[in-house]
Coordinates of C-alpha atoms in Angstrom, one line a residue:
M1 CA -20.0 -40.2 0.6
S2 CA -17.1 -39.1 1.7
D3 CA -14.9 -37.7 -1.2
W4 CA -11.9 -36.3 0.0
D5 CA -8.6 -36.3 -1.8
S6 CA -7.6 -39.1 0.6
D7 CA -10.0 -41.7 -1.5
A8 CA -7.9 -41.4 -4.7
K9 CA -5.0 -43.0 -2.8
N10 CA -7.4 -45.9 -2.1
A11 CA -6.3 -48.3 -4.7
S12 CA -5.4 -51.5 -5.2
P13 CA -1.6 -52.5 -6.2
D14 CA -2.9 -52.3 -9.8
G15 CA -4.2 -49.1 -9.4
E16 CA -7.7 -49.6 -9.5
F17 CA -9.9 -47.7 -7.7
V18 CA -11.7 -49.7 -5.0
R19 CA -14.3 -47.8 -2.3
D20 CA -14.7 -48.8 1.1
T21 CA -18.1 -50.2 1.4
S22 CA -18.2 -50.5 5.4
Y23 CA -20.6 -48.2 7.3
I24 CA -22.8 -48.1 10.3
E25 CA -25.6 -50.4 10.0
D26 CA -27.9 -49.6 12.3
R27 CA -31.9 -48.9 10.5
I28 CA -34.4 -46.7 11.8
V29 CA -37.6 -49.1 11.6
A30 CA -41.6 -49.1 12.0
G31 CA -43.1 -51.0 14.8
L32 CA -40.4 -49.9 18.1
P33 CA -42.0 -47.5 20.8
A34 CA -41.5 -43.9 20.0
G35 CA -39.1 -42.4 22.4
S36 CA -37.6 -45.5 23.6
A37 CA -34.2 -46.9 23.3
P38 CA -32.3 -48.3 20.2
E39 CA -32.5 -52.4 20.3
Q40 CA -29.3 -54.2 19.8
Q41 CA -29.5 -56.6 16.9
G42 CA -26.1 -58.0 17.0
D43 CA -22.4 -56.9 18.1
Q44 CA -22.3 -53.8 16.9
T45 CA -26.2 -53.1 14.9
F46 CA -28.8 -51.5 16.5
H47 CA -32.5 -50.7 15.0
W48 CA -33.9 -47.4 16.5
P49 CA -37.9 -46.3 16.6
V50 CA -39.6 -44.2 13.7
E51 CA -40.0 -40.7 15.3
E52 CA -41.3 -37.4 14.0
G53 CA -38.1 -35.2 14.9
R54 CA -35.8 -37.4 16.6
Y55 CA -33.4 -37.3 13.5
R56 CA -31.8 -34.9 11.1
L57 CA -30.6 -36.2 7.5
M58 CA -26.9 -34.8 7.1
A59 CA -26.5 -34.3 3.4
A60 CA -24.3 -31.8 1.2
R61 CA -25.7 -30.6 -2.4
A62 CA -22.4 -31.8 -4.0
C63 CA -22.8 -35.6 -2.9
P64 CA -23.9 -38.2 -5.6
W65 CA -24.7 -40.1 -2.5
A66 CA -26.4 -38.1 -0.6
H67 CA -28.8 -36.4 -3.3
R68 CA -30.6 -39.7 -3.9
T69 CA -31.4 -39.9 0.1
V70 CA -32.5 -35.9 -0.8
I71 CA -34.7 -37.0 -3.6
T72 CA -36.2 -39.7 -1.7
R73 CA -37.1 -37.4 1.7
R74 CA -39.0 -34.9 -0.7
L75 CA -41.0 -36.8 -2.9
L76 CA -42.4 -39.2 0.0
G77 CA -43.1 -35.9 1.9
L78 CA -41.0 -36.3 4.6
E79 CA -39.1 -33.3 5.1
N80 CA -41.9 -31.9 8.0
V81 CA -40.6 -35.8 10.1
I82 CA -37.0 -36.0 9.2
S83 CA -35.1 -32.3 9.2
L84 CA -32.3 -31.5 6.8
G85 CA -29.2 -30.4 7.5
L86 CA -26.5 -29.1 4.5
A87 CA -23.0 -29.0 4.7
G88 CA -20.9 -26.5 2.2
P89 CA -19.2 -27.9 -0.8
T90 CA -15.4 -28.4 0.2
H91 CA -14.0 -29.2 3.2
D92 CA -10.4 -31.1 4.1
W93 CA -9.7 -34.0 5.4
R94 CA -11.1 -33.8 8.5
S95 CA -15.0 -33.9 7.5
W96 CA -17.9 -32.3 5.6
V97 CA -18.2 -28.5 7.7
F98 CA -22.0 -27.1 8.0
D99 CA -20.0 -23.6 7.0
L100 CA -23.4 -22.7 4.5
D101 CA -25.3 -22.1 8.3
P102 CA -24.3 -18.6 10.5
K103 CA -21.5 -19.1 12.4
E104 CA -21.0 -22.0 10.5
K105 CA -22.8 -24.6 12.8
D106 CA -25.5 -26.6 12.1
P107 CA -28.7 -24.7 13.7
A108 CA -30.5 -27.7 14.8
T109 CA -28.0 -29.5 16.2
G110 CA -24.7 -26.7 16.9
L111 CA -22.0 -29.5 15.0
H112 CA -19.3 -27.6 13.0
R113 CA -18.0 -30.6 11.1
L114 CA -19.6 -33.9 10.4
R115 CA -16.9 -35.4 12.5
E116 CA -18.3 -34.4 15.9
A117 CA -21.5 -36.8 15.0
Y118 CA -19.5 -39.7 14.8
D119 CA -17.1 -38.9 17.5
N120 CA -20.0 -38.5 20.0
R121 CA -21.3 -42.1 19.2
F122 CA -18.1 -43.9 18.7
P123 CA -15.2 -41.7 19.7
D124 CA -12.0 -41.6 17.6
Y125 CA -14.3 -42.8 14.8
P126 CA -11.7 -44.7 12.5
K127 CA -13.5 -45.2 9.4
G128 CA -15.0 -42.4 6.7
I129 CA -17.1 -39.4 7.4
T130 CA -19.7 -40.0 5.0
V131 CA -22.6 -38.3 3.7
P132 CA -25.7 -39.1 3.9
A133 CA -25.6 -39.9 7.6
I134 CA -29.0 -39.7 10.2
V135 CA -27.8 -37.8 13.2
E136 CA -30.1 -38.3 16.4
V137 CA -31.1 -34.4 16.8
E138 CA -30.8 -33.9 21.1
S139 CA -27.7 -36.9 21.3
R140 CA -25.7 -35.3 18.4
K141 CA -24.8 -38.7 17.5
V142 CA -24.6 -40.4 14.5
V143 CA -27.5 -43.3 13.4
T144 CA -26.2 -44.7 10.6
N145 CA -24.6 -43.4 7.5
N146 CA -25.5 -46.6 5.4
F147 CA -26.4 -44.8 2.1
P148 CA -27.9 -48.0 0.2
Q149 CA -30.5 -48.5 3.1
I150 CA -31.8 -45.4 3.8
P151 CA -33.7 -44.2 0.4
I152 CA -35.5 -48.0 1.0
D153 CA -36.0 -47.4 4.6
F154 CA -37.7 -44.1 3.9
Q155 CA -40.3 -46.2 1.4
T156 CA -40.9 -49.0 3.7
Q157 CA -40.3 -47.7 7.4
W158 CA -41.7 -44.3 7.8
A159 CA -44.6 -45.0 5.5
E160 CA -47.0 -44.1 8.2
F161 CA -45.3 -40.2 7.7
H162 CA -45.3 -40.3 3.9
R163 CA -47.4 -37.5 2.4
E164 CA -51.0 -38.3 1.1
G165 CA -50.3 -39.2 -2.6
A166 CA -46.7 -40.0 -2.4
P167 CA -45.5 -42.4 -4.9
D168 CA -44.2 -46.0 -4.4
L169 CA -41.0 -45.9 -5.4
Y170 CA -39.7 -49.7 -4.3
P171 CA -43.4 -51.4 -5.0
E172 CA -43.2 -54.9 -3.4
E173 CA -43.7 -56.5 -6.8
L174 CA -40.5 -55.4 -8.3
R175 CA -38.1 -54.7 -5.5
G176 CA -36.2 -58.0 -6.6
K177 CA -35.7 -55.9 -10.0
I178 CA -35.0 -52.7 -8.2
D179 CA -32.3 -54.2 -6.5
K180 CA -30.6 -55.9 -9.4
M181 CA -30.8 -52.6 -11.4
G182 CA -29.4 -51.2 -8.4
A183 CA -26.6 -53.1 -7.7
W184 CA -25.4 -52.8 -11.7
L185 CA -26.3 -49.2 -11.2
F186 CA -23.4 -48.9 -8.7
K187 CA -20.7 -51.3 -10.0
E188 CA -20.9 -50.2 -13.2
V189 CA -22.2 -46.3 -13.5
N190 CA -22.2 -44.9 -10.0
N191 CA -18.9 -45.8 -8.8
G192 CA -18.0 -46.4 -12.3
V193 CA -16.8 -42.6 -13.1
Y194 CA -14.7 -43.0 -9.4
R195 CA -13.1 -46.2 -10.8
A196 CA -12.2 -43.8 -14.0
G197 CA -11.3 -40.6 -12.1
F198 CA -9.2 -42.7 -9.1
A199 CA -7.5 -45.0 -11.1
G200 CA -3.7 -44.9 -10.4
S201 CA -2.3 -46.2 -13.4
Q202 CA -3.2 -45.9 -17.1
E203 CA -3.9 -49.5 -17.7
A204 CA -6.8 -49.2 -14.6
Y205 CA -7.7 -45.9 -16.1
E206 CA -8.4 -47.5 -19.4
S207 CA -10.1 -50.2 -18.2
A208 CA -12.2 -48.5 -15.8
Y209 CA -13.2 -46.0 -18.7
H210 CA -13.9 -48.6 -21.0
R211 CA -16.1 -50.3 -18.7
L212 CA -18.3 -47.0 -17.8
W213 CA -18.8 -46.5 -21.9
D214 CA -19.9 -50.3 -22.3
A215 CA -22.4 -49.4 -19.2
L216 CA -23.7 -46.2 -20.7
D217 CA -24.2 -47.3 -24.0
W218 CA -26.1 -49.9 -22.6
L219 CA -28.5 -47.5 -20.7
E220 CA -28.5 -45.1 -23.7
D221 CA -29.8 -48.6 -26.4
Y222 CA -32.2 -49.7 -23.1
L223 CA -33.8 -46.0 -22.3
G224 CA -34.4 -45.9 -26.3
T225 CA -37.6 -48.4 -25.5
H226 CA -37.8 -47.9 -21.8
R227 CA -39.5 -44.4 -20.8
Y228 CA -37.9 -45.6 -17.0
L229 CA -35.2 -48.6 -15.8
V230 CA -37.5 -50.5 -14.2
G231 CA -41.7 -50.9 -14.6
E232 CA -43.8 -48.2 -16.1
H233 CA -43.1 -45.0 -13.4
V234 CA -40.4 -43.4 -11.5
T235 CA -38.4 -45.9 -8.8
L236 CA -35.6 -45.9 -6.7
A237 CA -33.6 -47.0 -9.3
D238 CA -34.1 -43.9 -11.5
V239 CA -33.3 -42.4 -8.3
Y240 CA -30.2 -44.0 -8.3
L241 CA -29.2 -42.9 -11.7
F242 CA -30.1 -39.3 -11.6
P243 CA -27.2 -38.0 -9.1
T244 CA -24.8 -39.2 -11.3
L245 CA -25.9 -38.4 -14.7
V246 CA -26.9 -35.1 -13.8
R247 CA -23.1 -34.4 -12.3
F248 CA -21.4 -36.4 -15.8
D249 CA -21.3 -33.0 -18.1
P250 CA -20.5 -30.5 -15.2
V251 CA -17.6 -32.9 -13.6
Y252 CA -17.3 -36.5 -14.6
V253 CA -16.4 -35.5 -18.5
G254 CA -13.4 -33.8 -17.6
H255 CA -12.3 -33.8 -13.7
F256 CA -12.9 -38.2 -14.0
K257 CA -11.8 -38.0 -17.2
A258 CA -14.7 -40.2 -18.7
S259 CA -14.1 -37.7 -21.6
R260 CA -15.5 -40.0 -24.7
N261 CA -18.6 -37.5 -25.1
R262 CA -21.4 -35.5 -23.1
I263 CA -24.7 -37.1 -21.7
A264 CA -26.0 -34.1 -23.9
Q265 CA -25.0 -36.1 -27.0
M266 CA -26.9 -39.6 -26.4
P267 CA -30.4 -38.5 -26.9
N268 CA -32.2 -41.1 -24.9
L269 CA -29.9 -40.8 -21.5
W270 CA -30.3 -36.6 -22.5
N271 CA -33.9 -36.7 -22.6
Y272 CA -34.3 -39.2 -19.9
L273 CA -32.6 -36.5 -17.7
K274 CA -34.4 -33.8 -18.7
E275 CA -37.2 -35.3 -17.7
L276 CA -36.2 -36.3 -14.4
F277 CA -34.7 -32.9 -14.0
A278 CA -38.0 -31.2 -14.6
L279 CA -39.7 -33.1 -11.6
P280 CA -40.2 -31.9 -8.3
G281 CA -37.7 -33.6 -6.1
F282 CA -34.8 -33.7 -8.6
G283 CA -34.3 -30.4 -10.4
D284 CA -34.8 -28.4 -7.4
T285 CA -32.8 -30.0 -5.2
T286 CA -29.6 -29.9 -7.8
D287 CA -27.0 -27.4 -7.1
F288 CA -24.7 -27.3 -10.1
R289 CA -22.4 -24.7 -9.2
E290 CA -21.9 -26.6 -5.4
I291 CA -21.3 -30.3 -7.3
K292 CA -18.2 -28.0 -9.1
E293 CA -17.0 -26.7 -6.3
H294 CA -16.8 -29.8 -4.4
Y295 CA -15.4 -31.8 -7.3
Y296 CA -12.7 -29.6 -8.5
Y297 CA -11.7 -28.0 -5.0
T298 CA -11.6 -31.0 -2.8
H299 CA -9.8 -33.8 -4.9
S300 CA -6.5 -31.9 -5.0
D301 CA -4.6 -35.1 -6.1
V302 CA -7.0 -34.7 -9.3
N303 CA -6.7 -31.3 -9.6
P304 CA -4.0 -29.7 -8.0
T305 CA -4.9 -26.2 -8.7
R306 CA -7.9 -26.2 -7.5
I307 CA -9.5 -24.2 -10.5
V308 CA -13.1 -24.8 -11.1
P309 CA -13.6 -24.9 -14.5
V310 CA -16.9 -22.3 -16.0
G311 CA -19.0 -24.1 -17.5
P312 CA -20.3 -25.9 -19.2
D313 CA -23.8 -24.2 -20.0
M314 CA -26.5 -26.6 -18.4
S315 CA -29.5 -24.4 -19.1
P316 CA -30.8 -26.8 -22.0
I317 CA -31.1 -29.0 -19.5
A318 CA -34.5 -27.7 -18.3
E319 CA -35.5 -27.7 -22.2
P320 CA -38.6 -30.0 -23.0
H321 CA -37.9 -33.9 -23.5
D322 CA -39.1 -36.1 -25.9
R323 CA -40.2 -39.0 -23.1
D324 CA -43.7 -38.8 -23.7
R325 CA -43.4 -40.9 -26.6
L326 CA -42.6 -43.9 -25.1
G327 CA -45.8 -43.2 -23.3
G328 CA -46.4 -43.9 -19.5
S329 CA -46.0 -41.4 -17.1
P330 CA -43.4 -40.5 -14.3
F331 CA -46.2 -41.6 -11.4
A332 CA -49.1 -44.1 -11.0
E333 CA -52.8 -42.8 -11.1
G334 CA -53.7 -41.0 -7.9
T335 CA -50.1 -39.7 -7.0
T336 CA -49.5 -36.0 -6.4
L337 CA -46.2 -34.2 -7.0
P338 CA -44.4 -32.2 -4.0
G339 CA -45.3 -28.9 -3.1
P340 CA -42.8 -26.0 -3.3
V341 CA -39.5 -26.8 -1.3
P342 CA -39.6 -26.3 2.2
A343 CA -38.6 -22.5 3.5
G344 CA -35.0 -22.7 4.2
E345 CA -34.0 -26.1 1.8
E346 CA -34.0 -24.3 -1.4
V347 CA -30.9 -24.3 -3.5
K348 CA -28.4 -21.7 -2.9
N349 CA -27.8 -21.2 -6.5
P350 CA -31.0 -22.7 -8.6
E351 CA -30.3 -21.6 -11.7
P352 CA -28.2 -24.5 -14.3
F353 CA -26.7 -22.1 -16.2
Q354 CA -25.2 -20.2 -13.3
E355 CA -21.6 -19.4 -13.6
L356 CA -19.3 -18.7 -11.1

């Protein structure tokens, strides 16, 4: 999503942070002829055909909402089917910038700012210029930025392109539970840290703070007897929680004032996080340096000096975990793990303890 500092002003009269959750609700779906034009489904909604090479996932290592789509794409083996464009961690109100690439332009589309893709389809697009976004490469137009739907569609609509042995992250018999858990996580945890960090009054902050920690305490207890959030293996529910947990100690504790304690001080959540971090798709898509640079630099309302802190030392996240005590396994029998990260998609700052 867009995390620039105008978000901090998006508050109700009592100071509570209220996120704009209106997105481009187009979807890329199976069953339409490759090469065909999008089919209109409603006044402003279209379905686009699943097609290898037609689309590019625009993301940023810094953004937790984009991170979940990057993880899902990698776990399912869609790297050679849907390319990946990565914006840099810092930007201004005009939108994310592809300043990690030569000449500060995305190499596949020539876009400098992500806003260009939105304006190419919707001139003077009035809403947030958010990641993740899927862009049609040839037209350089945004297709969708509906972040809750993108991982689900990667699993359900792109199945013909999944790598052999890819996990089922959204098993049909568990979808109701995954959806329910995902909705709760978004409300109480994923967006809960923002509700605390962007609160516009002391009362709103304290309410958000206690609500967030109530949820984290519940997760700590739950993960004491459950290895994963839903079922016996990793599902999309775990993909939804990981980006928030992995950002918590380096950013949310200080920057968003979620300061009761670190995740590293909560044994079940910490070991759960360590297990996920060790899996291909999770730790190898995480860049702590870009995460910290984004939050501490871009949210100038929260951090006017834009000083990025040194630390904390995140190297213990790579140490062994204790989750085997609960039985089960990350993936079902017959599942194979992703291979090496494709050339050019490696995180630029791979060490979890790498300082500025």
